[in-house]
């Protein structure tokens, strides 16, 4: 997996934001040197939506089933979903059955943490790990022979875990895959899609100028 480049943004001319992997020496809109001029928006790094699963404890994590978000992903592609424990170990269910490990396959994923942001992490992480161990302990349910791409897959495991948590704000969404995706998955992927589009444009253009209306 190629290292992700940092995207920088700045604004010199009003309404003309410059995006680049490298801060330019002059304004790409008007040509003014940027070393000693006043900038409307000083250079800053755009926050990447992608995370290393090992650094996202007690989270639901997403990645493309095949390939990588930045280089391969298209809106029509399937997503693979898993759960991390309090140590960043990824629990995932696929055609090979249930597995749990730390792996580079989840170095650039999307992490959903909305539902634990207001909880005491110590007690919450203990409860999270306990529930994850209970659900994953049903080895027969998550055997490779039971895997079905449409009816018994990675989402089945994650939703079973979330239902077992018995958290009121999650219970209704965890009982329906479509509702869960609309509530938690689509907002994440929609935000990531904008970043991916910008990143890929910069791979072919050294600098990109976008007006505020864009």
PDB file of C-alpha atoms in Angstrom:
ATOM      1  CA  UNK A   1       0.000   0.000   0.000  1.00  0.00           C
ATOM      2  CA  UNK A   2       1.500   3.333  -1.083  1.00  0.00           C
ATOM      3  CA  UNK A   3       1.936   5.963   1.609  1.00  0.00           C
ATOM      4  CA  UNK A   4      -0.859   8.545   1.690  1.00  0.00           C
ATOM      5  CA  UNK A   5       0.306  12.032   0.718  1.00  0.00           C
ATOM      6  CA  UNK A   6      -0.742  15.049   2.758  1.00  0.00           C
ATOM      7  CA  UNK A   7      -3.126  17.515   1.082  1.00  0.00           C
ATOM      8  CA  UNK A   8      -2.489  21.185   1.863  1.00  0.00           C
ATOM      9  CA  UNK A   9      -4.910  24.076   1.384  1.00  0.00           C
ATOM     10  CA  UNK A  10      -4.408  27.855   1.381  1.00  0.00           C
ATOM     11  CA  UNK A  11      -6.127  30.950   0.019  1.00  0.00           C
ATOM     12  CA  UNK A  12      -4.470  34.091  -1.392  1.00  0.00           C
ATOM     13  CA  UNK A  13      -7.035  35.489  -3.834  1.00  0.00           C
ATOM     14  CA  UNK A  14     -10.500  35.880  -2.350  1.00  0.00           C
ATOM     15  CA  UNK A  15     -12.650  32.833  -2.994  1.00  0.00           C
ATOM     16  CA  UNK A  16      -9.843  30.895  -4.687  1.00  0.00           C
ATOM     17  CA  UNK A  17      -8.661  28.017  -2.506  1.00  0.00           C
ATOM     18  CA  UNK A  18      -5.480  26.259  -3.623  1.00  0.00           C
ATOM     19  CA  UNK A  19      -5.076  22.543  -2.927  1.00  0.00           C
ATOM     20  CA  UNK A  20      -1.771  20.778  -3.419  1.00  0.00           C
ATOM     21  CA  UNK A  21       0.483  17.993  -2.137  1.00  0.00           C
ATOM     22  CA  UNK A  22       3.198  20.660  -1.831  1.00  0.00           C
ATOM     23  CA  UNK A  23       2.724  24.285  -0.782  1.00  0.00           C
ATOM     24  CA  UNK A  24       3.351  26.385  -3.940  1.00  0.00           C
ATOM     25  CA  UNK A  25       5.834  29.278  -3.975  1.00  0.00           C
ATOM     26  CA  UNK A  26       3.371  31.527  -5.812  1.00  0.00           C
ATOM     27  CA  UNK A  27      -0.390  31.870  -6.103  1.00  0.00           C
ATOM     28  CA  UNK A  28      -1.507  29.553  -8.879  1.00  0.00           C
ATOM     29  CA  UNK A  29      -4.430  31.903  -9.605  1.00  0.00           C
ATOM     30  CA  UNK A  30      -2.708  35.314  -9.896  1.00  0.00           C
ATOM     31  CA  UNK A  31       1.002  34.454  -9.823  1.00  0.00           C
ATOM     32  CA  UNK A  32       1.898  36.512  -6.715  1.00  0.00           C
ATOM     33  CA  UNK A  33       4.826  35.145  -4.694  1.00  0.00           C
ATOM     34  CA  UNK A  34       3.603  33.691  -1.417  1.00  0.00           C
ATOM     35  CA  UNK A  35       6.723  33.929   0.737  1.00  0.00           C
ATOM     36  CA  UNK A  36       6.168  37.446   2.078  1.00  0.00           C
ATOM     37  CA  UNK A  37       2.526  38.214   1.273  1.00  0.00           C
ATOM     38  CA  UNK A  38      -0.562  38.146   3.473  1.00  0.00           C
ATOM     39  CA  UNK A  39      -2.708  35.086   2.943  1.00  0.00           C
ATOM     40  CA  UNK A  40      -6.451  35.050   3.503  1.00  0.00           C
ATOM     41  CA  UNK A  41      -6.091  31.468   4.744  1.00  0.00           C
ATOM     42  CA  UNK A  42      -2.606  30.298   5.823  1.00  0.00           C
ATOM     43  CA  UNK A  43      -1.550  26.812   4.675  1.00  0.00           C
ATOM     44  CA  UNK A  44      -3.075  23.954   6.637  1.00  0.00           C
ATOM     45  CA  UNK A  45      -3.271  20.210   6.155  1.00  0.00           C
ATOM     46  CA  UNK A  46      -6.656  18.716   5.289  1.00  0.00           C
ATOM     47  CA  UNK A  47      -7.573  16.045   7.823  1.00  0.00           C
ATOM     48  CA  UNK A  48      -7.647  12.616   6.218  1.00  0.00           C
ATOM     49  CA  UNK A  49     -10.794  10.551   6.854  1.00  0.00           C
ATOM     50  CA  UNK A  50      -8.724   7.363   6.966  1.00  0.00           C
ATOM     51  CA  UNK A  51      -7.417   5.702  10.105  1.00  0.00           C
ATOM     52  CA  UNK A  52      -5.244   2.779  11.135  1.00  0.00           C
ATOM     53  CA  UNK A  53      -7.603   0.274  12.781  1.00  0.00           C
ATOM     54  CA  UNK A  54      -4.962  -0.577  15.376  1.00  0.00           C
ATOM     55  CA  UNK A  55      -5.215   3.016  16.629  1.00  0.00           C
ATOM     56  CA  UNK A  56      -9.030   2.982  16.760  1.00  0.00           C
ATOM     57  CA  UNK A  57     -10.045   0.934  19.811  1.00  0.00           C
ATOM     58  CA  UNK A  58     -13.682  -0.043  20.331  1.00  0.00           C
ATOM     59  CA  UNK A  59     -14.769   0.952  16.838  1.00  0.00           C
ATOM     60  CA  UNK A  60     -16.588  -0.338  13.795  1.00  0.00           C
ATOM     61  CA  UNK A  61     -14.160  -0.223  10.878  1.00  0.00           C
ATOM     62  CA  UNK A  62     -14.699  -0.247   7.106  1.00  0.00           C
ATOM     63  CA  UNK A  63     -12.533  -0.878   4.075  1.00  0.00           C
ATOM     64  CA  UNK A  64     -13.090  -1.960   0.463  1.00  0.00           C
ATOM     65  CA  UNK A  65     -13.502  -5.707   0.078  1.00  0.00           C
ATOM     66  CA  UNK A  66     -10.787  -5.506  -2.554  1.00  0.00           C
ATOM     67  CA  UNK A  67      -8.104  -2.889  -2.969  1.00  0.00           C
ATOM     68  CA  UNK A  68      -7.682   0.435  -1.225  1.00  0.00           C
ATOM     69  CA  UNK A  69      -9.892   3.499  -0.727  1.00  0.00           C
ATOM     70  CA  UNK A  70      -7.505   6.011  -2.283  1.00  0.00           C
ATOM     71  CA  UNK A  71      -6.420   4.077  -5.350  1.00  0.00           C
ATOM     72  CA  UNK A  72      -9.095   1.496  -6.174  1.00  0.00           C
ATOM     73  CA  UNK A  73     -12.445   2.267  -4.566  1.00  0.00           C
ATOM     74  CA  UNK A  74     -15.570   3.119  -6.590  1.00  0.00           C
ATOM     75  CA  UNK A  75     -19.031   3.919  -5.215  1.00  0.00           C
ATOM     76  CA  UNK A  76     -20.400   0.623  -6.517  1.00  0.00           C
ATOM     77  CA  UNK A  77     -17.739  -1.479  -4.771  1.00  0.00           C
ATOM     78  CA  UNK A  78     -18.535  -3.678  -1.793  1.00  0.00           C
ATOM     79  CA  UNK A  79     -17.268  -2.721   1.642  1.00  0.00           C
ATOM     80  CA  UNK A  80     -15.914  -5.081   4.269  1.00  0.00           C
ATOM     81  CA  UNK A  81     -16.774  -4.305   7.898  1.00  0.00           C
ATOM     82  CA  UNK A  82     -15.237  -5.391  11.192  1.00  0.00           C
ATOM     83  CA  UNK A  83     -14.944  -4.547  14.878  1.00  0.00           C
ATOM     84  CA  UNK A  84     -11.864  -3.570  16.896  1.00  0.00           C
ATOM     85  CA  UNK A  85     -11.424  -4.409  20.550  1.00  0.00           C
ATOM     86  CA  UNK A  86      -9.875  -2.064  23.123  1.00  0.00           C
ATOM     87  CA  UNK A  87      -6.370  -3.030  21.911  1.00  0.00           C
ATOM     88  CA  UNK A  88      -7.062  -2.363  18.225  1.00  0.00           C
ATOM     89  CA  UNK A  89      -7.346  -6.037  17.259  1.00  0.00           C
ATOM     90  CA  UNK A  90      -9.732  -6.416  14.302  1.00  0.00           C
ATOM     91  CA  UNK A  91     -12.475  -9.053  14.506  1.00  0.00           C
ATOM     92  CA  UNK A  92     -13.824  -9.844  11.041  1.00  0.00           C
ATOM     93  CA  UNK A  93     -15.995 -12.476   9.414  1.00  0.00           C
ATOM     94  CA  UNK A  94     -15.576 -13.500   5.780  1.00  0.00           C
ATOM     95  CA  UNK A  95     -15.419 -16.586   3.577  1.00  0.00           C
ATOM     96  CA  UNK A  96     -12.534 -17.880   5.696  1.00  0.00           C
ATOM     97  CA  UNK A  97     -14.623 -17.726   8.864  1.00  0.00           C
ATOM     98  CA  UNK A  98     -14.119 -15.527  11.918  1.00  0.00           C
ATOM     99  CA  UNK A  99     -10.631 -14.166  12.558  1.00  0.00           C
ATOM    100  CA  UNK A 100      -9.108 -11.627  14.929  1.00  0.00           C
ATOM    101  CA  UNK A 101      -5.695 -10.079  14.451  1.00  0.00           C
ATOM    102  CA  UNK A 102      -3.674  -6.925  13.908  1.00  0.00           C
ATOM    103  CA  UNK A 103      -2.961  -6.577  10.221  1.00  0.00           C
ATOM    104  CA  UNK A 104      -1.740  -4.056   7.657  1.00  0.00           C
ATOM    105  CA  UNK A 105      -4.921  -4.744   5.648  1.00  0.00           C
ATOM    106  CA  UNK A 106      -6.692  -2.238   7.913  1.00  0.00           C
ATOM    107  CA  UNK A 107      -4.057   0.507   7.824  1.00  0.00           C
ATOM    108  CA  UNK A 108      -6.301   2.844   5.801  1.00  0.00           C
ATOM    109  CA  UNK A 109      -9.895   2.341   6.864  1.00  0.00           C
ATOM    110  CA  UNK A 110     -12.902   4.363   7.990  1.00  0.00           C
ATOM    111  CA  UNK A 111     -13.711   4.176  11.691  1.00  0.00           C
ATOM    112  CA  UNK A 112     -17.117   4.745  13.266  1.00  0.00           C
ATOM    113  CA  UNK A 113     -16.870   5.874  16.884  1.00  0.00           C
ATOM    114  CA  UNK A 114     -19.959   8.064  17.325  1.00  0.00           C
ATOM    115  CA  UNK A 115     -21.699   5.729  19.728  1.00  0.00           C
ATOM    116  CA  UNK A 116     -18.935   5.665  22.373  1.00  0.00           C
ATOM    117  CA  UNK A 117     -17.878   9.305  22.445  1.00  0.00           C
ATOM    118  CA  UNK A 118     -19.855  10.198  25.583  1.00  0.00           C
ATOM    119  CA  UNK A 119     -18.922   7.134  27.656  1.00  0.00           C
ATOM    120  CA  UNK A 120     -16.188   6.550  30.222  1.00  0.00           C
ATOM    121  CA  UNK A 121     -13.634   4.673  28.121  1.00  0.00           C
ATOM    122  CA  UNK A 122     -12.358   2.398  30.907  1.00  0.00           C
ATOM    123  CA  UNK A 123     -15.668   0.778  31.831  1.00  0.00           C
ATOM    124  CA  UNK A 124     -16.991   1.016  28.270  1.00  0.00           C
ATOM    125  CA  UNK A 125     -13.950  -0.751  26.777  1.00  0.00           C
ATOM    126  CA  UNK A 126     -14.220  -3.585  29.319  1.00  0.00           C
ATOM    127  CA  UNK A 127     -17.889  -4.070  28.483  1.00  0.00           C
ATOM    128  CA  UNK A 128     -17.151  -3.793  24.741  1.00  0.00           C
ATOM    129  CA  UNK A 129     -14.421  -6.472  24.936  1.00  0.00           C
ATOM    130  CA  UNK A 130     -16.577  -8.774  27.059  1.00  0.00           C
ATOM    131  CA  UNK A 131     -19.492  -8.539  24.590  1.00  0.00           C
ATOM    132  CA  UNK A 132     -17.179  -9.038  21.606  1.00  0.00           C
ATOM    133  CA  UNK A 133     -15.705 -12.169  23.198  1.00  0.00           C
ATOM    134  CA  UNK A 134     -19.183 -13.557  23.907  1.00  0.00           C
ATOM    135  CA  UNK A 135     -20.437 -12.989  20.345  1.00  0.00           C
ATOM    136  CA  UNK A 136     -17.253 -14.254  18.678  1.00  0.00           C
ATOM    137  CA  UNK A 137     -17.277 -17.260  21.006  1.00  0.00           C
ATOM    138  CA  UNK A 138     -20.234 -18.716  19.069  1.00  0.00           C
ATOM    139  CA  UNK A 139     -17.818 -20.490  16.731  1.00  0.00           C
ATOM    140  CA  UNK A 140     -20.473 -22.574  14.996  1.00  0.00           C
ATOM    141  CA  UNK A 141     -22.440 -19.478  13.987  1.00  0.00           C
ATOM    142  CA  UNK A 142     -19.342 -17.876  12.437  1.00  0.00           C
ATOM    143  CA  UNK A 143     -17.891 -20.983  10.797  1.00  0.00           C
ATOM    144  CA  UNK A 144     -16.584 -20.591   7.257  1.00  0.00           C
ATOM    145  CA  UNK A 145     -19.142 -23.172   6.070  1.00  0.00           C
ATOM    146  CA  UNK A 146     -21.996 -20.882   7.138  1.00  0.00           C
ATOM    147  CA  UNK A 147     -20.705 -17.842   5.290  1.00  0.00           C
ATOM    148  CA  UNK A 148     -22.995 -16.532   2.562  1.00  0.00           C
ATOM    149  CA  UNK A 149     -22.058 -13.414   0.604  1.00  0.00           C
ATOM    150  CA  UNK A 150     -25.606 -12.032   0.689  1.00  0.00           C
ATOM    151  CA  UNK A 151     -27.295 -13.458   3.778  1.00  0.00           C
ATOM    152  CA  UNK A 152     -24.639 -14.310   6.381  1.00  0.00           C
ATOM    153  CA  UNK A 153     -21.596 -12.118   5.990  1.00  0.00           C
ATOM    154  CA  UNK A 154     -19.390  -9.507   7.683  1.00  0.00           C
ATOM    155  CA  UNK A 155     -22.400  -7.246   8.344  1.00  0.00           C
ATOM    156  CA  UNK A 156     -24.183 -10.141  10.056  1.00  0.00           C
ATOM    157  CA  UNK A 157     -21.339 -10.456  12.553  1.00  0.00           C
ATOM    158  CA  UNK A 158     -21.081  -6.717  13.248  1.00  0.00           C
ATOM    159  CA  UNK A 159     -24.844  -6.277  13.683  1.00  0.00           C
ATOM    160  CA  UNK A 160     -25.005  -9.322  15.969  1.00  0.00           C
ATOM    161  CA  UNK A 161     -22.324  -7.721  18.114  1.00  0.00           C
ATOM    162  CA  UNK A 162     -24.049  -4.328  18.209  1.00  0.00           C
ATOM    163  CA  UNK A 163     -27.356  -5.928  19.173  1.00  0.00           C
ATOM    164  CA  UNK A 164     -25.608  -7.836  21.959  1.00  0.00           C
ATOM    165  CA  UNK A 165     -24.248  -4.534  23.331  1.00  0.00           C
ATOM    166  CA  UNK A 166     -27.855  -3.579  24.160  1.00  0.00           C
ATOM    167  CA  UNK A 167     -27.181   0.148  23.879  1.00  0.00           C
ATOM    168  CA  UNK A 168     -30.532   1.971  23.459  1.00  0.00           C
ATOM    169  CA  UNK A 169     -29.391   4.385  20.738  1.00  0.00           C
ATOM    170  CA  UNK A 170     -28.026   1.469  18.700  1.00  0.00           C
ATOM    171  CA  UNK A 171     -30.639  -1.239  19.179  1.00  0.00           C
ATOM    172  CA  UNK A 172     -33.123  -0.112  16.521  1.00  0.00           C
ATOM    173  CA  UNK A 173     -30.464   0.543  13.864  1.00  0.00           C
ATOM    174  CA  UNK A 174     -28.559  -2.684  14.557  1.00  0.00           C
ATOM    175  CA  UNK A 175     -31.662  -4.779  13.792  1.00  0.00           C
ATOM    176  CA  UNK A 176     -31.802  -3.642  10.186  1.00  0.00           C
ATOM    177  CA  UNK A 177     -28.790  -3.532   7.855  1.00  0.00           C
ATOM    178  CA  UNK A 178     -30.310  -0.824   5.640  1.00  0.00           C
ATOM    179  CA  UNK A 179     -31.069   1.449   8.605  1.00  0.00           C
ATOM    180  CA  UNK A 180     -27.611   0.867  10.058  1.00  0.00           C
ATOM    181  CA  UNK A 181     -25.960   1.766   6.751  1.00  0.00           C
ATOM    182  CA  UNK A 182     -28.043   4.935   6.360  1.00  0.00           C
ATOM    183  CA  UNK A 183     -27.255   6.066   9.905  1.00  0.00           C
ATOM    184  CA  UNK A 184     -23.569   5.169  10.238  1.00  0.00           C
ATOM    185  CA  UNK A 185     -22.029   3.998   6.944  1.00  0.00           C
ATOM    186  CA  UNK A 186     -23.305   6.416   4.293  1.00  0.00           C
ATOM    187  CA  UNK A 187     -22.260   9.631   6.118  1.00  0.00           C
ATOM    188  CA  UNK A 188     -18.736   8.245   6.465  1.00  0.00           C
ATOM    189  CA  UNK A 189     -18.403   7.074   2.876  1.00  0.00           C
ATOM    190  CA  UNK A 190     -19.938  10.295   1.488  1.00  0.00           C
ATOM    191  CA  UNK A 191     -17.386  12.402   3.346  1.00  0.00           C
ATOM    192  CA  UNK A 192     -14.545  10.102   2.292  1.00  0.00           C
ATOM    193  CA  UNK A 193     -15.675  10.231  -1.353  1.00  0.00           C
ATOM    194  CA  UNK A 194     -15.022  14.000  -1.495  1.00  0.00           C
ATOM    195  CA  UNK A 195     -11.529  13.522  -0.121  1.00  0.00           C
ATOM    196  CA  UNK A 196     -10.831  10.639  -2.528  1.00  0.00           C
ATOM    197  CA  UNK A 197     -11.976  12.716  -5.533  1.00  0.00           C
ATOM    198  CA  UNK A 198      -9.710  15.607  -4.545  1.00  0.00           C
ATOM    199  CA  UNK A 199      -6.777  13.280  -3.881  1.00  0.00           C
ATOM    200  CA  UNK A 200      -7.064  11.586  -7.269  1.00  0.00           C
ATOM    201  CA  UNK A 201      -7.303  14.921  -9.094  1.00  0.00           C
ATOM    202  CA  UNK A 202      -4.099  16.063  -7.404  1.00  0.00           C
ATOM    203  CA  UNK A 203      -2.354  12.898  -8.565  1.00  0.00           C
ATOM    204  CA  UNK A 204      -2.674  14.224 -12.137  1.00  0.00           C
ATOM    205  CA  UNK A 205      -2.537  17.982 -11.423  1.00  0.00           C
ATOM    206  CA  UNK A 206       0.234  19.537  -9.270  1.00  0.00           C
ATOM    207  CA  UNK A 207      -2.111  22.249  -7.950  1.00  0.00           C
ATOM    208  CA  UNK A 208      -5.869  22.618  -7.963  1.00  0.00           C
ATOM    209  CA  UNK A 209      -7.771  25.891  -7.550  1.00  0.00           C
ATOM    210  CA  UNK A 210     -11.382  25.679  -6.387  1.00  0.00           C
ATOM    211  CA  UNK A 211     -13.717  28.629  -5.996  1.00  0.00           C
ATOM    212  CA  UNK A 212     -15.932  28.873  -2.910  1.00  0.00           C
ATOM    213  CA  UNK A 213     -19.007  27.957  -4.977  1.00  0.00           C
ATOM    214  CA  UNK A 214     -17.381  24.555  -5.735  1.00  0.00           C
TER     215      UNK A 214
END
